Short mmCIF file of N, CA and C in Angstrom, two decimals:
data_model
loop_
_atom_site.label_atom_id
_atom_site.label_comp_id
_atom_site.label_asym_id
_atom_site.label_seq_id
_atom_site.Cartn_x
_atom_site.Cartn_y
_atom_site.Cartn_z
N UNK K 28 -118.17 55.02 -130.12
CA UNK K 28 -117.09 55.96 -130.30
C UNK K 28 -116.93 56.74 -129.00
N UNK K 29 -115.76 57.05 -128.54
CA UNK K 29 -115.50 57.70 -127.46
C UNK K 29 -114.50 59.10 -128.07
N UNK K 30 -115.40 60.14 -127.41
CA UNK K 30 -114.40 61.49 -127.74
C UNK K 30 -113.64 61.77 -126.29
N UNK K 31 -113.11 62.58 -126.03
CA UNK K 31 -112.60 63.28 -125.19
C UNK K 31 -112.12 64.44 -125.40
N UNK K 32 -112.51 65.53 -125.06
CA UNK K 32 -111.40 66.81 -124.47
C UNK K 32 -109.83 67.04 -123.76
N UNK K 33 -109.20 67.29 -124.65
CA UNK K 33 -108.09 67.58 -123.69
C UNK K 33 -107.75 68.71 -124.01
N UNK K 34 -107.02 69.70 -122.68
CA UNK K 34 -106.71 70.99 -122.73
C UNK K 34 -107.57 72.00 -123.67
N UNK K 35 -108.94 72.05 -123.81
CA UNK K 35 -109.48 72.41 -124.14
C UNK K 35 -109.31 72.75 -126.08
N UNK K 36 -108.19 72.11 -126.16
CA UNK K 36 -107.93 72.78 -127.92
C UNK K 36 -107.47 71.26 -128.56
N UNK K 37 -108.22 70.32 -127.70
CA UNK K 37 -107.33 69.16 -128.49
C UNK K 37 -108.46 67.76 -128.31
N UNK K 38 -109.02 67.17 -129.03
CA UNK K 38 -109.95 65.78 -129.21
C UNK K 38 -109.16 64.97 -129.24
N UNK K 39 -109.59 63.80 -128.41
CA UNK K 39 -108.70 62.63 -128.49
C UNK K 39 -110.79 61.71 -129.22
N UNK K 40 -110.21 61.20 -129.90
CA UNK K 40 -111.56 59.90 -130.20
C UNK K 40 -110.95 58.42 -130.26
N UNK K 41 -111.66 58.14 -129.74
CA UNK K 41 -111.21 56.51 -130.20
C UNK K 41 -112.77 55.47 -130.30
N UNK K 42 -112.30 54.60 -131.56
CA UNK K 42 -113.30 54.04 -131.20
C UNK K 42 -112.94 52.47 -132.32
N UNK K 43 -113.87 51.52 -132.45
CA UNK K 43 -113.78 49.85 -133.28
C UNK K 43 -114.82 50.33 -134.21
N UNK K 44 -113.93 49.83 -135.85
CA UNK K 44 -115.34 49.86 -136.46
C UNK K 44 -114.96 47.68 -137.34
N UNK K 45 -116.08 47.67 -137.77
CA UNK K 45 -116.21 45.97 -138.96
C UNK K 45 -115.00 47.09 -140.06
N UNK K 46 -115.00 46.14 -140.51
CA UNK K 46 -114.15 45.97 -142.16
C UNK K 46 -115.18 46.14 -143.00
N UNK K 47 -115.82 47.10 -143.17
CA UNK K 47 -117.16 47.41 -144.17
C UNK K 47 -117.35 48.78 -144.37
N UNK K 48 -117.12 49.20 -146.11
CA UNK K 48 -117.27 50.58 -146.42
C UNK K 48 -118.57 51.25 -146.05
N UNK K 49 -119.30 50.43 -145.59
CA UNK K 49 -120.56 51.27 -144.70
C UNK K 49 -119.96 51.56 -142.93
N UNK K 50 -118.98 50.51 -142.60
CA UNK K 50 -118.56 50.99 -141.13
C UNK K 50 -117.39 52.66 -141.49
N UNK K 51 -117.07 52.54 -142.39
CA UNK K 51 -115.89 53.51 -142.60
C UNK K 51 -116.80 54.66 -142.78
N UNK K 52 -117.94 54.67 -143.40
CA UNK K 52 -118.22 56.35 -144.22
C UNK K 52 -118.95 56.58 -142.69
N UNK K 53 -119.77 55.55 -142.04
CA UNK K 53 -120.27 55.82 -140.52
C UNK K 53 -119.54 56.87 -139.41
N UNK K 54 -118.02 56.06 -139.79
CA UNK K 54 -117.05 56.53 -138.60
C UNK K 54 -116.40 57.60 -139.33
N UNK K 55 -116.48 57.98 -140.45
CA UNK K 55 -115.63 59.32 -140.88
C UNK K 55 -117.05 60.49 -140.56
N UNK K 56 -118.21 60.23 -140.68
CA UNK K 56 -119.80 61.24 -140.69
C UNK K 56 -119.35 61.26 -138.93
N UNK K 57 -119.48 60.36 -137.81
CA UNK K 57 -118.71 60.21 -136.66
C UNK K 57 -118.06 60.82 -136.46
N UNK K 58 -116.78 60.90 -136.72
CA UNK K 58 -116.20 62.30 -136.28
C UNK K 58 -116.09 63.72 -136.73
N UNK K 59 -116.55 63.43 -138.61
CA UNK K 59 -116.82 65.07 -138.64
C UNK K 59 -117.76 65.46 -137.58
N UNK K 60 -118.75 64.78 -136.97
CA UNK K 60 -120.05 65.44 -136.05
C UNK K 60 -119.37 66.49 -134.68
N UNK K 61 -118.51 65.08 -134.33
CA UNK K 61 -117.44 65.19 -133.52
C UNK K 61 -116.69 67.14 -133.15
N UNK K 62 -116.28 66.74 -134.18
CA UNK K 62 -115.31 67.95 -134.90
C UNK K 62 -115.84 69.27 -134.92
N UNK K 63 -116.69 68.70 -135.56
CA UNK K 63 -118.08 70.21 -135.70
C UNK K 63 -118.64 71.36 -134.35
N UNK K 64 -118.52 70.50 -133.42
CA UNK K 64 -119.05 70.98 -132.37
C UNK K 64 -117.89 70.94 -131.42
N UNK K 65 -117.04 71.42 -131.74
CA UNK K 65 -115.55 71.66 -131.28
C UNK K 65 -114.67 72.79 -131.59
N UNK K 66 -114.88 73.80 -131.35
CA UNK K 66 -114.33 75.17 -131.75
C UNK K 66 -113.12 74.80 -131.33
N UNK K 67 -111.47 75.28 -131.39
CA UNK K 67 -111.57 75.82 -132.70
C UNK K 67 -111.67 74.71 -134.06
N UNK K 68 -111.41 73.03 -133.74
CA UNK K 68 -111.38 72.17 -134.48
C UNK K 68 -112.74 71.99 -135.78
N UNK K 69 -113.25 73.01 -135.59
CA UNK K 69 -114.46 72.78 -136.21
C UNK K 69 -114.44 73.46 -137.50
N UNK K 70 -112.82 74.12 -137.40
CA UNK K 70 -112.21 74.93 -138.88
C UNK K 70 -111.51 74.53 -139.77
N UNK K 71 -111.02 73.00 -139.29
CA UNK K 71 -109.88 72.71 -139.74
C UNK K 71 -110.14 72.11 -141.15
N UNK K 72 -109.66 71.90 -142.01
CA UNK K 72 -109.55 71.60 -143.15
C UNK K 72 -110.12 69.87 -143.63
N UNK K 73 -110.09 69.55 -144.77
CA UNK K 73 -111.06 67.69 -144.78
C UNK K 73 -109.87 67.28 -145.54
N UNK K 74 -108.30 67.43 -145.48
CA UNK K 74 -107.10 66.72 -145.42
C UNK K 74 -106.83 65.58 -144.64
N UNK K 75 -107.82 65.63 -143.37
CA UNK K 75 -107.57 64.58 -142.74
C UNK K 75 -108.30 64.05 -142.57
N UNK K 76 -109.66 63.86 -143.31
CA UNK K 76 -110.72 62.99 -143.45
C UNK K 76 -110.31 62.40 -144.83
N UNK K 77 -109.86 63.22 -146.27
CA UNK K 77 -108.96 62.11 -147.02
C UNK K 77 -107.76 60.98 -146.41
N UNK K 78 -107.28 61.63 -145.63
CA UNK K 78 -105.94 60.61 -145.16
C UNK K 78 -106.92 59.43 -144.76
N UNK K 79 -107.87 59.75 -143.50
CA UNK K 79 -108.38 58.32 -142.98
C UNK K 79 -109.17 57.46 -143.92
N UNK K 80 -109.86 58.44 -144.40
CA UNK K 80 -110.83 57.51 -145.45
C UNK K 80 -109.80 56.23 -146.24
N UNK K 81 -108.88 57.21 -146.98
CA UNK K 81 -107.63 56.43 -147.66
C UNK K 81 -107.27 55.16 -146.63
N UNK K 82 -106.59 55.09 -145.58
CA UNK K 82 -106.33 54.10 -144.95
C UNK K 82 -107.25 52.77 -144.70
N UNK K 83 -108.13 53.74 -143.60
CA UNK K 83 -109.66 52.80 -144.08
C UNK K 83 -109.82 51.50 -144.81
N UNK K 84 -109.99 52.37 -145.96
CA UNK K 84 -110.30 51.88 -147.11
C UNK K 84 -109.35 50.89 -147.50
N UNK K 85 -108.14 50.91 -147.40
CA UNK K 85 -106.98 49.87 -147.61
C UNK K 85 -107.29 48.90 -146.89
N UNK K 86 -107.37 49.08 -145.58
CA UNK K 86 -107.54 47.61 -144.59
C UNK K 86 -108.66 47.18 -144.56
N UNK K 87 -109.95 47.89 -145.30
CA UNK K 87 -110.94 46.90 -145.50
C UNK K 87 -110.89 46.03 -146.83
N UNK K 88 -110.33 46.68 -148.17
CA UNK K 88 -109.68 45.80 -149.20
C UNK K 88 -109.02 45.20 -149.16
N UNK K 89 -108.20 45.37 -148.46
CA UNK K 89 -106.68 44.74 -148.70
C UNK K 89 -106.35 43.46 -147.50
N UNK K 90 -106.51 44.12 -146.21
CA UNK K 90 -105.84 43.29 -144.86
C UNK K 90 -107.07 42.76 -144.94
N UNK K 91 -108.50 42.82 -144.86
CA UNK K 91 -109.29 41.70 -144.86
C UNK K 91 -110.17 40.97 -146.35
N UNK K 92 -109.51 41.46 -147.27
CA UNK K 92 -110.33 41.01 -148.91
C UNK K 92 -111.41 41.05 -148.89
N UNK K 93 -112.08 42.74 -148.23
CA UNK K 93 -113.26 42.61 -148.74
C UNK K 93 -114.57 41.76 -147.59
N UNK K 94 -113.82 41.20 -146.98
CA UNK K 94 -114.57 40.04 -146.48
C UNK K 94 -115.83 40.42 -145.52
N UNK K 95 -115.77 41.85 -144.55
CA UNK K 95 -116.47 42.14 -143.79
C UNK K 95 -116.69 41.64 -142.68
N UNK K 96 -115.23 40.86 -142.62
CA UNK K 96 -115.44 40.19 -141.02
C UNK K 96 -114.21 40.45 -139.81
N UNK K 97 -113.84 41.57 -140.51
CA UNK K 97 -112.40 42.18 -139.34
C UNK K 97 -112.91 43.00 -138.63
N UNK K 98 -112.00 43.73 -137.36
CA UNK K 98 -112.17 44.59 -136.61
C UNK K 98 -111.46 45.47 -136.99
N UNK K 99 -111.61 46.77 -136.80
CA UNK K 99 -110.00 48.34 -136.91
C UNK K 99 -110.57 49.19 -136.04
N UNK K 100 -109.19 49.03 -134.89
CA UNK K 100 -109.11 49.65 -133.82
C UNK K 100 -108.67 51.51 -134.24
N UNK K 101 -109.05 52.17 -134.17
CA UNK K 101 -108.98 54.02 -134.95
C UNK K 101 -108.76 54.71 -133.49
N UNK K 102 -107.51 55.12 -133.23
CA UNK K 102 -107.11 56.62 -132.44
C UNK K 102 -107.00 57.61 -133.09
N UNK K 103 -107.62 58.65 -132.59
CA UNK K 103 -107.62 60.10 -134.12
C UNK K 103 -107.01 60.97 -132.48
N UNK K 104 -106.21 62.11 -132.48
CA UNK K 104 -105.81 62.95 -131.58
C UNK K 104 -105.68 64.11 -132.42
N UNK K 105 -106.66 65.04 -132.22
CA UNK K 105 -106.23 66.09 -132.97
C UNK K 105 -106.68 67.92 -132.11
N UNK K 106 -105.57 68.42 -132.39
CA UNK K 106 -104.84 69.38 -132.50
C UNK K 106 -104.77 70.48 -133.23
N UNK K 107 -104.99 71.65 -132.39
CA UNK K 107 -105.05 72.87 -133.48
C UNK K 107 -104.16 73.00 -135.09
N UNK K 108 -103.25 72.44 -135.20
CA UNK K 108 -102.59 72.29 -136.44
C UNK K 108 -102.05 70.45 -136.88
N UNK K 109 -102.24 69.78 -135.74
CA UNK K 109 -101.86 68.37 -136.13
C UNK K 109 -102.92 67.38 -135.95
N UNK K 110 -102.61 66.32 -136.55
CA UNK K 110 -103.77 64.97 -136.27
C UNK K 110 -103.04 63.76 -136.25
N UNK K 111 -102.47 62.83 -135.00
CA UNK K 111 -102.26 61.80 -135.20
C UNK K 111 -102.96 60.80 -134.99
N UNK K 112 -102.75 59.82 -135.96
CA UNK K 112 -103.88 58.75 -136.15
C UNK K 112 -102.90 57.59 -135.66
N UNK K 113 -103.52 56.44 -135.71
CA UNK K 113 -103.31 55.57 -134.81
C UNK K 113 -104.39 54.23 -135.27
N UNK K 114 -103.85 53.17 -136.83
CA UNK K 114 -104.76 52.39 -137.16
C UNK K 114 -104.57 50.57 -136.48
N UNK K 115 -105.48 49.84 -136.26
CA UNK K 115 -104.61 48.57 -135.74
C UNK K 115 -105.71 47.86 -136.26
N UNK K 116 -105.48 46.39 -137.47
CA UNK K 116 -106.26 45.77 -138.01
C UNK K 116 -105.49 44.16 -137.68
N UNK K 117 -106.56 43.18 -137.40
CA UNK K 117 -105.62 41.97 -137.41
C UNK K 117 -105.77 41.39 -138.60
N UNK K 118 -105.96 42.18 -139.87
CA UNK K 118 -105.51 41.22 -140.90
C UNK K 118 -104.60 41.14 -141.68
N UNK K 119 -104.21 40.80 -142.89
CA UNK K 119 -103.38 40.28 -143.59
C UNK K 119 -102.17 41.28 -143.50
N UNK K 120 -100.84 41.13 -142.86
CA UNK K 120 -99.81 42.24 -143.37
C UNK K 120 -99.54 42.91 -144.81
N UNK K 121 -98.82 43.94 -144.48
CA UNK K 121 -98.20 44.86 -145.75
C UNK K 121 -97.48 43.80 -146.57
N UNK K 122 -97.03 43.63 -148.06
CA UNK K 122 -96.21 42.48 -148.82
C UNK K 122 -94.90 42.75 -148.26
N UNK K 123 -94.27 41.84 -147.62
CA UNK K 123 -93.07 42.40 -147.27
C UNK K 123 -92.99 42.79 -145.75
N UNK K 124 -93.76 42.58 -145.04
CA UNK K 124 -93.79 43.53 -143.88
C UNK K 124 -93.28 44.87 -143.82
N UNK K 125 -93.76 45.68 -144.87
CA UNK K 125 -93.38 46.98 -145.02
C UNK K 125 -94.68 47.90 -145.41
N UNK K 126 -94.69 49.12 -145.48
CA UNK K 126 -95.16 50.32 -146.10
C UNK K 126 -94.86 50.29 -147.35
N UNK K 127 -96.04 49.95 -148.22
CA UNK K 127 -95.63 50.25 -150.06
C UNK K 127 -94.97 51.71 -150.52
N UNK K 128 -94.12 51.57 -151.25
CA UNK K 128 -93.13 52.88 -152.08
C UNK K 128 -94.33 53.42 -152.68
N UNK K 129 -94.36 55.29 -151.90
CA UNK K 129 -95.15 55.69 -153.25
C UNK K 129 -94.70 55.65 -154.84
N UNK K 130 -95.29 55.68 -155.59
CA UNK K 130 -94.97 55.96 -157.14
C UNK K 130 -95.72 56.00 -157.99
N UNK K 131 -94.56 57.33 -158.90
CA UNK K 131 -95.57 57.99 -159.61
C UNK K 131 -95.77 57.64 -160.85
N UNK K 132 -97.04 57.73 -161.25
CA UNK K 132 -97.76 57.29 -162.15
C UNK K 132 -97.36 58.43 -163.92
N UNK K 133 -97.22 57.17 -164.48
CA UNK K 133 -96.88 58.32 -166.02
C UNK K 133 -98.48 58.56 -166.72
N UNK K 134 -98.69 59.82 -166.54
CA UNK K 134 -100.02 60.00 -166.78
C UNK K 134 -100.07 60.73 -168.14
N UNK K 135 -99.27 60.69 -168.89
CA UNK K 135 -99.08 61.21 -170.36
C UNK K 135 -99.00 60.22 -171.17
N UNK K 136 -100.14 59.65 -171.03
CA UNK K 136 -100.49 58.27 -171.94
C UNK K 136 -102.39 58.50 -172.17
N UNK K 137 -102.81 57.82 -173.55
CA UNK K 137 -103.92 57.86 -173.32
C UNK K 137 -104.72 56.97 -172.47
N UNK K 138 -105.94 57.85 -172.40
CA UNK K 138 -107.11 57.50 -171.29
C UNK K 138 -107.28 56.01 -170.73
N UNK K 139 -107.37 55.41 -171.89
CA UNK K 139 -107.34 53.84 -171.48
C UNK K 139 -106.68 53.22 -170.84
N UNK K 140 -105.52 53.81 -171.10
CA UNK K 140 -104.06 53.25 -170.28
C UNK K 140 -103.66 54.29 -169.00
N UNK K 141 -104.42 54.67 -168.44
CA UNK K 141 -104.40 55.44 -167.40
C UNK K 141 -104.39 54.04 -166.19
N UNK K 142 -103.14 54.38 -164.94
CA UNK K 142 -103.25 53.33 -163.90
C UNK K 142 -104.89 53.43 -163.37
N UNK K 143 -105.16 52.51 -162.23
CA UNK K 143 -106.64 52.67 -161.93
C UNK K 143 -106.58 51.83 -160.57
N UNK K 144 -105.61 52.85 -159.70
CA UNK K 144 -105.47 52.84 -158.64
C UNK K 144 -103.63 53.14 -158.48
N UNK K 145 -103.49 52.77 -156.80
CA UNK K 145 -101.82 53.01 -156.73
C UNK K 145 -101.31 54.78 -156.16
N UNK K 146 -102.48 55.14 -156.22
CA UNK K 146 -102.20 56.97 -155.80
C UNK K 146 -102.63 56.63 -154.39
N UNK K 147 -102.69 55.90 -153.62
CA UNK K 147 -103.48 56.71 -152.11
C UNK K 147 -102.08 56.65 -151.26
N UNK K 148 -101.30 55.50 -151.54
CA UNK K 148 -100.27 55.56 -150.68
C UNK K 148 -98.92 56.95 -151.18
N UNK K 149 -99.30 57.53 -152.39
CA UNK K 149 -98.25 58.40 -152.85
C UNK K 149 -99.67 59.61 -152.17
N UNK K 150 -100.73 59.88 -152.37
CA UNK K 150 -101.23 60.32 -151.54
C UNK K 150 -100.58 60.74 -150.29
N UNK K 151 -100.94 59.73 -149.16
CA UNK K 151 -100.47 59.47 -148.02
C UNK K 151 -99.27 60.04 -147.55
N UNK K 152 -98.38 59.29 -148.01
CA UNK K 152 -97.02 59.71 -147.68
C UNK K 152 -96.82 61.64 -147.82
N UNK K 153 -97.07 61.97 -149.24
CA UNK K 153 -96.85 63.53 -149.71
C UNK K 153 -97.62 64.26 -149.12
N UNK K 154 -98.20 63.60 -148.44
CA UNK K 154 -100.04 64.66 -147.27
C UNK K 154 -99.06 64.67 -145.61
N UNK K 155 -98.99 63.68 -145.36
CA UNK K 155 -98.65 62.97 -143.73
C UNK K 155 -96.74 63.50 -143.52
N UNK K 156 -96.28 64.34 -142.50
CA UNK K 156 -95.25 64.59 -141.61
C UNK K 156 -94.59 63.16 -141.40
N UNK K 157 -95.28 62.21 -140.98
CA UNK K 157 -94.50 60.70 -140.51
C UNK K 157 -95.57 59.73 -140.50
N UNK K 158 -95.13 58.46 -141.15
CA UNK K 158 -95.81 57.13 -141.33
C UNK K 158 -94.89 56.25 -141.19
N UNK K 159 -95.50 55.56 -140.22
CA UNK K 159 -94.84 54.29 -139.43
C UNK K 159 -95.96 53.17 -139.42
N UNK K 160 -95.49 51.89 -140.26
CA UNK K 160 -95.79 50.58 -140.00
C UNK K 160 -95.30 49.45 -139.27
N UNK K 161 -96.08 48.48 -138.55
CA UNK K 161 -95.21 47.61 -137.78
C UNK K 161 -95.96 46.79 -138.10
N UNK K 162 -95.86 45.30 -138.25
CA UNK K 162 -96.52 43.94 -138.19
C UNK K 162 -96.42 43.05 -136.56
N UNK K 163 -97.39 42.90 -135.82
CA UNK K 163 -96.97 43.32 -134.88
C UNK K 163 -97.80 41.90 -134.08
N UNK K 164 -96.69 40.36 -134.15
CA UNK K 164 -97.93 39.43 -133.96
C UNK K 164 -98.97 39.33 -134.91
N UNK K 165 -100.06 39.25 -134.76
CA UNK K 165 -101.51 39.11 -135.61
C UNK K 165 -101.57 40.83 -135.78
N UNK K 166 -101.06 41.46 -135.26
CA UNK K 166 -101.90 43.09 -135.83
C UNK K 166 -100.77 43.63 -136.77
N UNK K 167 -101.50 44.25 -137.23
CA UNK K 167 -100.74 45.26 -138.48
C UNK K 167 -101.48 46.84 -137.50
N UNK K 168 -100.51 47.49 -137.36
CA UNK K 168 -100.45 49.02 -136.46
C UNK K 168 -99.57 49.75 -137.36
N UNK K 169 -100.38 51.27 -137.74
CA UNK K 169 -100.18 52.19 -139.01
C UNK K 169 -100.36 53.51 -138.17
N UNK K 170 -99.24 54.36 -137.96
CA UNK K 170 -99.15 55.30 -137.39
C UNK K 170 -98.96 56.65 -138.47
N UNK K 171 -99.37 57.90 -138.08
CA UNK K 171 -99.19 58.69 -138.92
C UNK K 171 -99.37 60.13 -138.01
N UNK K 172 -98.82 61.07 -139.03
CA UNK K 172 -99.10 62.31 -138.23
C UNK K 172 -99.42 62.98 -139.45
N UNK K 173 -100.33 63.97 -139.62
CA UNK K 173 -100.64 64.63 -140.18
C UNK K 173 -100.68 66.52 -139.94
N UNK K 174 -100.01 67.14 -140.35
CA UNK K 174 -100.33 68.58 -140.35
C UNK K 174 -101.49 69.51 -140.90
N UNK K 175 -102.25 70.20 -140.17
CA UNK K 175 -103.34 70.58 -140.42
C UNK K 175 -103.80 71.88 -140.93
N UNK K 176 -104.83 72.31 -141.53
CA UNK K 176 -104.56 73.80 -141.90
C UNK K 176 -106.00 73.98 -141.58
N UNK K 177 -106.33 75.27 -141.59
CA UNK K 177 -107.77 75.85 -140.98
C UNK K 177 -108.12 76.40 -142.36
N UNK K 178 -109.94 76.09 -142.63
CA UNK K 178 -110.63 76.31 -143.82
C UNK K 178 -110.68 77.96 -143.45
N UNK K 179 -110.20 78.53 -145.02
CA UNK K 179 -109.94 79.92 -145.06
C UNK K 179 -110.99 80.88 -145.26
#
Protein backbone atom coordinates (compact mmCIF):
# COMPACT_ATOMS: atom_id res chain seq x y z
CA UNK A 1 0.00 0.00 0.00
CA UNK A 2 1.28 3.38 -0.77
CA UNK A 3 -0.03 6.55 1.19
CA UNK A 4 0.88 9.94 0.42
CA UNK A 5 0.39 13.43 1.82
CA UNK A 6 -0.85 16.09 -0.07
CA UNK A 7 -1.24 19.70 1.05
CA UNK A 8 -1.08 18.62 4.28
CA UNK A 9 -5.12 17.99 4.74
CA UNK A 10 -5.45 15.45 2.06
CA UNK A 11 -4.21 11.31 1.69
CA UNK A 12 -3.88 10.04 -1.52
CA UNK A 13 -3.41 5.79 -0.96
CA UNK A 14 -3.17 3.54 -3.51
CA UNK A 15 -2.56 0.22 -3.51
CA UNK A 16 -3.49 -3.99 -5.39
CA UNK A 17 -5.30 -6.26 -3.34
CA UNK A 18 -6.41 -10.64 -4.62
CA UNK A 19 -10.18 -11.01 -4.94
CA UNK A 20 -10.41 -12.47 -1.34
CA UNK A 21 -12.62 -11.27 1.63
CA UNK A 22 -9.50 -11.73 3.69
CA UNK A 23 -7.58 -9.25 1.05
CA UNK A 24 -10.56 -6.71 1.49
CA UNK A 25 -11.01 -6.63 5.48
CA UNK A 26 -6.75 -6.42 5.27
CA UNK A 27 -6.99 -3.33 3.03
CA UNK A 28 -10.01 -1.61 4.75
CA UNK A 29 -7.84 -2.35 8.73
CA UNK A 30 -4.95 -0.69 6.01
CA UNK A 31 -6.26 2.31 5.68
CA UNK A 32 -8.23 2.90 8.74
CA UNK A 33 -4.38 2.64 10.27
CA UNK A 34 -3.66 4.99 7.58
CA UNK A 35 -6.31 7.47 8.52
CA UNK A 36 -5.76 7.27 12.13
CA UNK A 37 -2.57 8.81 12.22
CA UNK A 38 -3.64 11.65 10.04
CA UNK A 39 -5.14 14.59 11.80
CA UNK A 40 -7.50 16.09 10.74
CA UNK A 41 -8.62 12.76 8.69
CA UNK A 42 -8.46 10.79 11.68
CA UNK A 43 -12.18 12.31 12.54
CA UNK A 44 -13.87 11.56 9.78
CA UNK A 45 -16.74 9.39 9.90
CA UNK A 46 -16.78 5.04 8.74
CA UNK A 47 -19.34 6.14 5.69
CA UNK A 48 -16.58 5.57 3.67
CA UNK A 49 -15.27 2.45 4.88
CA UNK A 50 -19.08 1.13 4.26
CA UNK A 51 -18.98 2.49 0.67
CA UNK A 52 -15.56 0.55 0.00
CA UNK A 53 -16.18 -2.45 1.84
CA UNK A 54 -19.61 -2.54 -0.29
CA UNK A 55 -17.77 -2.29 -3.60
CA UNK A 56 -15.08 -4.59 -2.59
CA UNK A 57 -17.13 -6.97 -1.83
CA UNK A 58 -19.09 -6.88 -5.22
CA UNK A 59 -16.00 -7.44 -7.37
CA UNK A 60 -14.82 -10.15 -5.33
CA UNK A 61 -18.43 -11.95 -5.71
CA UNK A 62 -19.51 -10.91 -8.57
CA UNK A 63 -16.59 -9.76 -11.35
CA UNK A 64 -14.52 -12.72 -10.18
CA UNK A 65 -17.24 -15.60 -8.67
CA UNK A 66 -15.71 -15.93 -5.70
CA UNK A 67 -12.80 -17.44 -7.33
CA UNK A 68 -9.80 -15.72 -5.52
CA UNK A 69 -7.80 -15.32 -8.42
CA UNK A 70 -8.31 -11.52 -9.59
CA UNK A 71 -6.47 -8.43 -8.97
CA UNK A 72 -8.37 -4.73 -7.73
CA UNK A 73 -6.45 -1.92 -8.41
CA UNK A 74 -8.01 0.77 -5.14
CA UNK A 75 -7.27 4.77 -5.40
CA UNK A 76 -8.82 6.24 -2.14
CA UNK A 77 -8.06 10.39 -2.19
CA UNK A 78 -9.38 11.79 0.68
CA UNK A 79 -10.16 15.11 1.87
CA UNK A 80 -11.30 17.06 4.71
CA UNK A 81 -15.02 16.60 3.66
CA UNK A 82 -14.66 14.31 0.40
CA UNK A 83 -13.31 10.79 -0.63
CA UNK A 84 -12.85 9.80 -4.14
CA UNK A 85 -12.37 6.32 -4.86
CA UNK A 86 -11.16 4.95 -7.84
CA UNK A 87 -11.93 0.83 -8.31
CA UNK A 88 -10.35 -1.19 -11.48
CA UNK A 89 -10.99 -5.10 -11.58
CA UNK A 90 -10.35 -7.22 -14.79
CA UNK A 91 -13.22 -9.28 -14.25
CA UNK A 92 -16.49 -10.05 -15.43
CA UNK A 93 -18.48 -6.66 -16.49
CA UNK A 94 -21.67 -5.01 -14.99
CA UNK A 95 -24.99 -7.06 -16.93
CA UNK A 96 -25.40 -4.76 -19.53
CA UNK A 97 -22.33 -2.79 -19.38
CA UNK A 98 -23.94 -0.62 -16.92
CA UNK A 99 -24.30 0.36 -13.13
CA UNK A 100 -27.32 -1.73 -11.58
CA UNK A 101 -30.68 0.56 -10.77
CA UNK A 102 -30.93 0.98 -7.16
CA UNK A 103 -34.29 -0.49 -5.83
CA UNK A 104 -36.27 -0.47 -3.25
CA UNK A 105 -37.11 -3.28 -1.49
CA UNK A 106 -40.93 -3.83 -0.11
CA UNK A 107 -40.08 -4.63 3.34
CA UNK A 108 -43.72 -4.89 4.71
CA UNK A 109 -43.89 -8.46 4.13
CA UNK A 110 -43.13 -11.18 6.53
CA UNK A 111 -39.67 -12.21 7.72
CA UNK A 112 -39.23 -15.05 5.43
CA UNK A 113 -39.95 -13.19 2.49
CA UNK A 114 -37.64 -10.49 3.29
CA UNK A 115 -35.09 -9.81 -0.04
CA UNK A 116 -31.53 -11.18 1.09
CA UNK A 117 -29.45 -8.95 -0.61
CA UNK A 118 -29.86 -6.04 -3.50
CA UNK A 119 -29.39 -2.98 -0.85
CA UNK A 120 -25.60 -2.16 -1.37
CA UNK A 121 -25.99 -0.65 -4.72
CA UNK A 122 -29.25 1.47 -3.40
CA UNK A 123 -26.80 1.88 -0.56
CA UNK A 124 -24.17 3.26 -2.77
CA UNK A 125 -25.79 5.41 -4.98
CA UNK A 126 -28.05 7.32 -1.81
CA UNK A 127 -24.44 7.55 0.25
CA UNK A 128 -22.04 8.68 -2.95
CA UNK A 129 -22.32 12.60 -4.75
CA UNK A 130 -21.32 10.69 -8.25
CA UNK A 131 -20.84 7.07 -9.58
CA UNK A 132 -19.43 6.41 -12.77
CA UNK A 133 -18.92 2.98 -14.50
CA UNK A 134 -17.01 2.16 -17.63
CA UNK A 135 -16.17 -1.35 -19.15
CA UNK A 136 -13.10 -0.54 -20.35
CA UNK A 137 -11.32 -3.42 -22.67
CA UNK A 138 -10.72 -6.29 -20.01
CA UNK A 139 -11.19 -3.73 -16.97
CA UNK A 140 -14.30 -2.76 -15.39
CA UNK A 141 -13.26 1.00 -13.66
CA UNK A 142 -15.92 2.27 -10.84
CA UNK A 143 -15.52 5.78 -9.91
CA UNK A 144 -17.21 7.50 -7.08
CA UNK A 145 -17.14 10.46 -4.87
CA UNK A 146 -18.22 10.43 -1.65
CA UNK A 147 -19.03 13.35 0.90
CA UNK A 148 -17.71 13.17 4.26
CA UNK A 149 -18.69 14.17 7.74
CA UNK A 150 -16.44 14.36 10.94
CA UNK A 151 -17.32 11.89 14.04
CA UNK A 152 -19.17 14.29 16.47
Amino acid sequence: MKAQCLDGDRLSIRTSLRSTPDAVSETLREVRVRLNHMPPLDCLDSTWEVIVAEVLNNIVEHAYDDSHTGEIDLTLLFGPTTMNAEFIDYGRAMPNGTLPCPRDADLDVPRADLPEGGFGWMLIHSLASHVEYRHDGGSNRLALELRLDTKA
